[in-house]
Tab-separated table of C-alpha atoms and ligand atoms in Angstrom:
chain	number	residue	atom	x	y	z
A	168	MET	CA	91.193	116.230	84.529
A	169	THR	CA	91.113	113.648	87.327
A	170	THR	CA	94.535	113.318	88.931
A	171	PHE	CA	95.951	110.609	91.163
A	172	ASN	CA	98.836	111.167	93.562
A	173	PHE	CA	101.258	108.227	93.803
A	174	GLY	CA	103.840	110.139	95.861
A	175	ALA	CA	105.649	108.272	98.651
A	176	GLY	CA	105.051	110.986	101.235
A	177	PRO	CA	103.851	113.447	102.314
A	178	ALA	CA	101.104	111.549	100.599
A	179	ILE	CA	97.519	111.586	99.486
A	180	LEU	CA	94.871	112.098	102.187
A	181	PRO	CA	91.167	111.326	101.713
A	182	GLN	CA	89.135	114.238	100.318
A	183	ALA	CA	86.482	113.800	103.028
A	184	VAL	CA	89.117	114.149	105.757
A	185	LEU	CA	90.563	117.307	104.182
A	186	GLU	CA	87.065	118.829	103.863
A	187	GLN	CA	86.274	118.186	107.518
A	188	ALA	CA	89.617	119.624	108.599
A	189	LYS	CA	89.038	122.731	106.465
A	190	ALA	CA	85.841	123.522	108.339
A	191	GLU	CA	87.068	122.706	111.844
A	192	ILE	CA	90.369	124.527	111.572
A	193	PHE	CA	88.554	127.874	111.446
A	194	ASP	CA	85.971	127.243	114.113
A	195	TRP	CA	86.618	124.526	116.653
A	196	GLN	CA	83.253	123.058	117.636
A	197	GLY	CA	81.402	126.373	117.547
A	198	SER	CA	83.911	128.125	119.836
A	199	ALA	CA	84.844	130.780	117.219
A	200	VAL	CA	88.474	129.862	117.945
A	201	SER	CA	90.666	127.941	115.531
A	202	LEU	CA	91.834	124.492	116.530
A	203	PHE	CA	95.368	125.875	116.230
A	204	GLU	CA	94.699	128.578	118.801
A	205	ILE	CA	93.720	126.347	121.697
A	206	PRO	CA	96.353	126.221	124.478
A	207	PHE	CA	97.596	122.682	124.810
A	208	GLY	CA	96.792	122.577	128.524
A	209	ASP	CA	93.127	123.397	127.796
A	210	ALA	CA	90.362	120.824	128.196
A	211	ALA	CA	89.491	121.272	124.505
A	212	PHE	CA	92.934	120.029	123.499
A	213	SER	CA	92.690	117.154	126.000
A	214	ASP	CA	89.566	116.140	124.120
A	215	VAL	CA	91.427	116.204	120.774
A	216	ILE	CA	94.349	114.092	121.950
A	217	GLU	CA	92.169	111.620	123.862
A	218	THR	CA	89.781	111.229	120.919
A	219	THR	CA	92.702	110.433	118.611
A	220	ARG	CA	94.285	108.097	121.143
A	221	LYS	CA	91.040	106.201	121.602
A	222	ALA	CA	90.368	105.975	117.860
A	223	LEU	CA	93.858	104.672	117.072
A	224	ARG	CA	93.924	102.253	120.011
A	225	SER	CA	90.619	100.811	118.956
A	226	LEU	CA	91.589	100.587	115.273
A	227	LEU	CA	94.883	98.863	116.149
A	228	LYS	CA	93.300	96.686	118.873
A	229	LEU	CA	96.134	97.828	121.087
A	230	PRO	CA	96.552	95.837	124.320
A	231	ASP	CA	96.729	97.759	127.635
A	232	THR	CA	100.409	96.842	127.933
A	233	HIS	CA	101.233	99.072	124.926
A	234	HIS	CA	101.434	102.871	125.220
A	235	LEU	CA	100.737	105.138	122.260
A	236	LEU	CA	102.891	108.279	122.104
A	237	PHE	CA	102.504	111.345	119.905
A	238	LEU	CA	105.969	112.785	119.373
A	239	GLN	CA	107.851	114.874	116.835
A	240	GLY	CA	111.110	114.493	114.953
A	241	GLY	CA	110.133	112.067	112.186
A	242	ALA	CA	111.220	108.434	111.927
A	243	TYR	CA	114.744	109.497	110.930
A	244	ALA	CA	115.137	111.152	114.323
A	245	HIS	CA	113.652	108.090	116.028
A	246	PHE	CA	116.342	105.902	114.459
A	247	ALA	CA	118.556	107.503	117.108
A	248	PHE	CA	115.897	107.833	119.825
A	249	VAL	CA	114.994	104.138	119.655
A	250	ALA	CA	118.601	103.194	120.365
A	251	MET	CA	118.907	105.850	123.083
A	252	ASN	CA	115.727	104.570	124.744
A	253	LEU	CA	116.736	100.913	124.857
A	254	LEU	CA	120.501	100.622	125.283
A	255	LYS	CA	120.914	101.480	128.973
A	256	ASP	CA	121.817	97.976	130.186
A	257	ARG	CA	122.608	96.020	127.051
A	258	LYS	CA	124.974	97.672	124.609
A	259	ARG	CA	124.264	95.659	121.472
A	260	ALA	CA	121.275	95.556	119.109
A	261	CYS	CA	120.426	93.394	116.077
A	262	TYR	CA	119.232	95.039	112.856
A	263	PHE	CA	117.902	93.460	109.676
A	264	LYS	CA	119.417	95.219	106.685
A	265	THR	CA	116.737	95.301	103.997
A	266	GLY	CA	117.255	98.574	102.142
A	267	HIS	CA	117.705	102.314	102.335
A	268	TRP	CA	115.755	103.014	105.530
A	269	SER	CA	117.243	100.158	107.521
A	270	ASP	CA	120.681	101.405	106.409
A	271	ARG	CA	119.844	104.808	107.856
A	272	ALA	CA	118.449	103.264	111.031
A	273	ILE	CA	121.665	101.257	111.477
A	274	ALA	CA	123.864	104.318	110.862
A	275	GLN	CA	122.052	106.313	113.552
A	276	ALA	CA	121.779	103.506	116.105
A	277	SER	CA	125.447	102.636	115.785
A	278	LYS	CA	126.330	105.949	117.454
A	279	TYR	CA	124.897	104.582	120.714
A	280	GLY	CA	125.792	100.901	120.690
A	281	GLU	CA	127.234	98.011	118.726
A	282	ILE	CA	125.004	96.959	115.852
A	283	VAL	CA	124.910	93.321	114.788
A	284	VAL	CA	123.547	92.951	111.258
A	285	ASP	CA	121.270	90.157	109.965
A	286	ARG	CA	121.742	87.766	112.872
A	287	ILE	CA	120.477	87.454	116.415
A	288	VAL	CA	122.768	87.505	119.433
A	289	SER	CA	121.224	86.628	122.766
A	290	ASP	CA	122.803	89.494	124.717
A	291	ALA	CA	121.299	92.212	122.481
A	292	ALA	CA	118.837	94.777	123.835
A	293	TYR	CA	116.447	94.352	120.886
A	294	CYS	CA	116.000	93.247	117.302
A	295	HIS	CA	115.010	95.865	114.691
A	296	ILE	CA	113.242	95.506	111.339
A	297	THR	CA	111.868	97.899	108.742
A	298	THR	CA	108.502	96.337	107.912
A	299	ASN	CA	108.285	98.049	104.529
A	300	GLU	CA	111.267	99.500	102.670
A	301	THR	CA	109.628	102.477	100.959
A	302	THR	CA	112.577	103.034	98.638
A	303	GLN	CA	113.073	99.470	97.369
A	304	GLY	CA	109.448	98.322	97.572
A	305	ARG	CA	110.290	95.398	99.823
A	306	GLN	CA	107.953	94.340	102.634
A	307	PHE	CA	107.990	91.688	105.339
A	308	HIS	CA	104.869	89.528	105.036
A	309	GLN	CA	106.201	87.224	107.737
A	310	PHE	CA	108.395	88.594	110.455
A	311	PRO	CA	111.753	87.181	111.526
A	312	ASP	CA	111.835	85.394	114.873
A	313	PRO	CA	113.702	87.689	117.308
A	314	GLN	CA	114.512	84.634	119.488
A	315	GLY	CA	113.242	86.156	122.678
A	316	LEU	CA	114.565	89.685	122.108
A	317	PRO	CA	112.119	92.600	122.049
A	318	LEU	CA	111.050	93.142	118.428
A	319	VAL	CA	111.247	96.789	117.307
A	320	ALA	CA	109.964	97.989	113.935
A	321	ASP	CA	110.008	101.071	111.767
A	322	VAL	CA	106.496	100.809	110.301
A	323	THR	CA	106.479	104.252	108.684
A	324	SER	CA	105.245	103.272	105.244
A	325	ASP	CA	102.858	100.413	105.990
A	326	PHE	CA	101.318	101.653	109.237
A	327	LEU	CA	97.502	101.371	109.087
A	328	THR	CA	97.680	99.373	105.844
A	329	ARG	CA	97.269	96.029	107.644
A	330	PRO	CA	96.553	94.687	111.139
A	331	ILE	CA	99.515	94.453	113.536
A	332	ASP	CA	99.894	91.549	115.956
A	333	PHE	CA	101.043	93.269	119.138
A	334	SER	CA	101.967	89.974	120.748
A	335	LEU	CA	104.962	90.087	118.364
A	336	PHE	CA	106.013	93.735	118.597
A	337	ASP	CA	107.352	95.502	121.678
A	338	LEU	CA	108.060	98.843	120.049
A	339	ILE	CA	106.928	100.272	116.732
A	340	TYR	CA	107.384	103.772	115.383
A	341	ALA	CA	106.286	105.693	112.306
A	342	SER	CA	106.347	109.091	110.691
A	343	ALA	CA	102.765	110.108	110.031
A	344	GLN	CA	102.954	111.498	106.511
A	345	LYS	CA	102.050	108.344	104.591
A	346	ASN	CA	98.777	107.126	106.032
A	347	VAL	CA	98.095	109.009	109.231
A	348	ALA	CA	98.405	112.789	108.966
A	349	PRO	CA	100.473	115.559	107.366
A	350	ALA	CA	104.222	115.527	108.085
A	351	GLY	CA	105.535	116.511	111.517
A	352	LEU	CA	104.005	113.879	113.770
A	353	SER	CA	105.729	110.669	114.872
A	354	LEU	CA	103.879	107.800	116.477
A	355	VAL	CA	105.617	105.492	118.911
A	356	ILE	CA	103.920	102.466	120.460
A	357	LEU	CA	105.821	100.692	123.196
A	358	HIS	CA	105.271	97.856	125.619
A	359	GLU	CA	105.667	98.973	129.203
A	360	LYS	CA	108.222	96.245	129.812
A	361	LEU	CA	110.638	98.492	127.858
A	362	PHE	CA	110.228	101.399	130.275
A	363	ASP	CA	113.299	102.836	132.042
A	364	ARG	CA	115.929	101.571	129.615
A	365	ALA	CA	117.026	104.968	128.280
A	366	LEU	CA	120.596	106.243	128.175
A	367	GLU	CA	121.267	109.281	130.401
A	368	ILE	CA	121.930	111.433	127.328
A	369	THR	CA	118.398	110.910	125.936
A	370	PRO	CA	116.649	114.292	125.566
A	371	ARG	CA	113.740	114.393	128.023
A	372	VAL	CA	111.033	115.018	125.407
A	373	PHE	CA	112.270	111.991	123.454
A	374	ASN	CA	112.461	109.748	126.502
A	375	TYR	CA	109.665	107.322	125.675
A	376	THR	CA	109.044	106.300	129.290
A	377	GLU	CA	108.693	109.902	130.432
A	378	GLN	CA	106.407	110.754	127.553
A	379	ALA	CA	104.274	107.646	128.232
A	380	ARG	CA	103.946	108.656	131.888
A	381	ASN	CA	103.040	112.216	130.849
A	382	LYS	CA	100.567	111.162	128.118
A	383	SER	CA	102.759	112.785	125.395
A	384	ARG	CA	102.323	116.209	126.961
A	385	LEU	CA	105.769	116.921	128.370
A	386	ASN	CA	106.041	119.692	125.803
A	387	THR	CA	103.730	121.222	123.210
A	388	PRO	CA	102.612	118.379	120.969
A	389	ASN	CA	101.882	118.534	117.256
A	390	VAL	CA	98.277	119.707	117.530
A	391	MET	CA	97.493	119.607	113.810
A	392	GLY	CA	99.037	116.162	113.344
A	393	ILE	CA	97.232	114.652	116.329
A	394	TYR	CA	93.926	116.095	115.193
A	395	MET	CA	94.385	114.792	111.648
A	396	ALA	CA	95.438	111.369	112.940
A	397	GLY	CA	92.103	111.191	114.763
A	398	LEU	CA	90.189	111.982	111.575
A	399	MET	CA	92.226	109.415	109.640
A	400	ALA	CA	91.709	106.692	112.258
A	401	LYS	CA	87.966	107.287	112.060
A	402	TRP	CA	88.069	107.269	108.251
A	403	VAL	CA	89.943	103.952	108.159
A	404	SER	CA	87.543	102.491	110.681
A	405	ASP	CA	84.498	103.686	108.662
A	406	GLN	CA	86.034	102.090	105.555
A	407	GLY	CA	86.118	98.699	107.285
A	408	GLY	CA	89.271	98.817	109.427
A	409	LEU	CA	92.750	97.408	108.988
A	410	SER	CA	91.801	94.049	107.469
A	411	GLU	CA	89.916	95.904	104.764
A	412	MET	CA	92.924	98.206	104.208
A	413	ALA	CA	95.101	95.084	103.823
A	414	ARG	CA	92.648	93.583	101.332
A	415	ARG	CA	92.637	96.796	99.286
A	416	SER	CA	96.436	97.142	99.357
A	417	GLN	CA	96.790	93.583	98.174
A	418	GLN	CA	94.248	94.095	95.392
A	419	LYS	CA	95.811	97.380	94.222
A	420	SER	CA	99.377	96.088	94.229
A	421	ALA	CA	98.449	92.775	92.542
A	422	LEU	CA	96.891	94.700	89.681
A	423	LEU	CA	100.094	96.664	89.100
A	424	TYR	CA	102.513	93.751	89.523
A	425	ASP	CA	100.416	91.868	87.020
A	426	VAL	CA	100.752	94.473	84.219
A	427	ILE	CA	104.449	94.896	84.943
A	428	ASP	CA	105.082	91.127	84.902
A	429	ASN	CA	103.189	90.768	81.631
A	430	SER	CA	105.170	93.480	79.873
A	431	ARG	CA	108.294	92.950	77.802
A	432	PHE	CA	109.520	96.461	78.565
A	433	PHE	CA	108.810	97.070	82.259
A	434	GLU	CA	110.367	95.221	85.170
A	435	ASN	CA	110.149	94.823	88.922
A	436	CYS	CA	113.238	93.375	90.569
A	437	VAL	CA	111.864	92.459	94.009
A	438	THR	CA	111.571	88.751	94.917
A	439	MET	CA	107.943	87.577	94.958
A	440	GLN	CA	107.821	86.903	98.723
A	441	MET	CA	109.039	90.413	99.552
A	442	ARG	CA	107.014	92.462	97.088
A	443	SER	CA	105.482	95.439	98.849
A	444	HIS	CA	101.718	95.893	98.822
A	445	VAL	CA	102.263	99.597	99.437
A	446	ASN	CA	105.181	100.860	97.329
A	447	VAL	CA	105.463	99.222	93.920
A	448	CYS	CA	108.956	100.015	92.595
A	449	PHE	CA	109.500	99.368	88.925
A	450	GLY	CA	111.081	100.742	85.788
A	451	LEU	CA	111.580	100.417	82.075
A	452	LYS	CA	114.367	98.011	81.161
A	453	ASP	CA	115.659	100.677	78.778
A	454	ASP	CA	116.555	103.366	81.315
A	455	ALA	CA	116.395	106.101	78.665
A	456	LEU	CA	112.598	105.642	78.546
A	457	ASN	CA	111.856	106.283	82.214
A	458	ASP	CA	111.837	110.086	81.861
A	459	LEU	CA	109.502	109.879	78.885
A	460	PHE	CA	107.183	107.644	80.910
A	461	LEU	CA	107.175	110.143	83.783
A	462	GLN	CA	106.425	113.099	81.505
A	463	GLN	CA	103.558	111.321	79.762
A	464	ALA	CA	102.173	109.966	83.038
A	465	GLN	CA	102.165	113.448	84.563
A	466	ALA	CA	100.369	114.826	81.496
A	467	ALA	CA	97.771	112.070	81.959
A	468	GLY	CA	97.200	113.102	85.595
A	469	LEU	CA	99.255	110.291	87.147
A	470	LEU	CA	101.427	112.265	89.546
A	471	HIS	CA	104.635	111.732	91.540
A	472	LEU	CA	105.679	108.388	90.062
A	473	LYS	CA	109.392	109.138	90.172
A	474	GLY	CA	111.306	106.602	92.249
A	475	HIS	CA	113.728	107.373	95.057
A	476	ALA	CA	117.346	108.032	94.027
A	477	LYS	CA	118.415	104.840	95.873
A	478	GLY	CA	115.694	102.656	94.349
A	479	ALA	CA	114.060	101.805	91.018
A	480	PRO	CA	113.388	104.694	88.593
A	481	LEU	CA	109.615	104.513	89.052
A	482	ARG	CA	107.481	103.989	92.139
A	483	ALA	CA	103.757	103.906	92.715
A	484	SER	CA	102.800	104.369	96.349
A	485	LEU	CA	99.400	102.881	97.024
A	486	TYR	CA	98.481	104.271	100.416
A	487	ASN	CA	95.015	103.911	101.935
A	488	ALA	CA	93.633	107.126	100.447
A	489	LEU	CA	94.566	106.178	96.880
A	490	PRO	CA	91.438	104.682	95.284
A	491	LEU	CA	91.429	101.517	93.196
A	492	SER	CA	90.373	103.670	90.225
A	493	GLY	CA	93.789	105.397	90.379
A	494	VAL	CA	95.594	102.080	90.145
A	495	VAL	CA	93.346	100.961	87.289
A	496	ALA	CA	94.192	104.225	85.480
A	497	LEU	CA	97.919	103.625	86.017
A	498	ALA	CA	97.717	99.979	84.935
A	499	GLU	CA	95.928	100.997	81.734
A	500	PHE	CA	98.494	103.721	81.129
A	501	ILE	CA	101.357	101.216	81.509
A	502	ASP	CA	99.554	98.861	79.123
A	503	ARG	CA	99.188	101.594	76.487
A	504	PHE	CA	102.827	102.686	76.878
A	505	ASP	CA	103.868	99.059	76.516
A	506	ALA	CA	101.690	98.569	73.422
A	507	ARG	CA	103.267	101.608	71.725
A	508	LEU	CA	106.761	100.222	72.390
A	509	ASN	CA	105.656	96.876	70.994
A	510	LYS	CA	104.826	98.609	67.722
A	511	VAL	CA	108.278	100.180	67.357
A	512	PRO	CA	110.099	98.071	64.742
B	232	PMP	N1	111.494	105.064	107.512
B	232	PMP	C1	110.799	104.800	106.391
B	232	PMP	C2	110.437	103.383	106.086
B	232	PMP	C3	110.446	105.842	105.527
B	232	PMP	O1	109.763	105.586	104.406
B	232	PMP	C4	110.811	107.169	105.861
B	232	PMP	C5	110.435	108.341	104.978
B	232	PMP	N2	110.127	108.087	103.702
B	232	PMP	C6	111.527	107.382	107.025
B	232	PMP	C7	111.841	106.307	107.841
B	232	PMP	C8	111.978	108.770	107.421
B	232	PMP	O2	110.896	109.562	107.778
B	232	PMP	P1	111.094	111.123	108.063
B	232	PMP	O3	111.611	111.755	106.823
B	232	PMP	O4	109.723	111.589	108.433
B	232	PMP	O5	112.044	111.236	109.208
């Protein structure tokens, strides 16, 4: 049976990327040594990290002002590290509260400074947004004007699903496990104008300026994650790049929103302008039917459609590696489920 993985993360990776990794993990470029066994100071590892850096920089069209860091911790850890790295001189920061992940970002950042919610104050160190709320299925398609403050974004769940205009963003960060690599790698991209703004208490390996100056090699980096990120960047580029990923995300999500909107029994509660092209959160109006839907979907090979506890009961994550055929299969499944309910007297 063909299966499709709609999980929100760790998420589906392209088969071709997994196949290549399988071969190279055992024998790194004919050296008879596994990729995982190469010391991180070795020239072979320098090649891996530089290849990934180059591939991602080129895919993102990253200007020279912006440094790309390969760190660990996950975005949840960076909720705190972002604040620690920016609040040295100015003690306030502005956060847009859009859902579960911005709530968590605010809770962490507020340990290090005063957080102003949903408005801009001119003496703040930065303005923070969550570009795509994975849990609620809400995405910014136009970004708020930070009124001269550095704009910082958690882009965890829509990174590499659309182009990013780096004239707008001064710092972005993401966990890798949606569109970039397996879990365990965090990507941080920061403008050098934000260097040297870290609080004294910032752990050295999470001091963004120090890591930028040391090319992310202050301590042992996530070798597997960096390697996989390089393969993924190449895969996205071979598929047509970020504009093509945006076109596909739009096409896949439109198909799903359309069946949901045309059903009497399913609903999506996100306002049109904020509907995510990546995480479609929906549910049956009769909550008692959501479990039945999940069971039948799983039996039909449509996997991991359960929503987050803080969001709608159902969620389809449509990351880059999920083919259009998977979304067509899900849309048809929803249609059939809907038709059966229509027949119930
Ligand atoms: N931000 C967003 C938008 C997310 O979707 C997630 C994970 N789903 C996180 C932050 C947290 O990532 P992690 O669990 O890797 O720390």
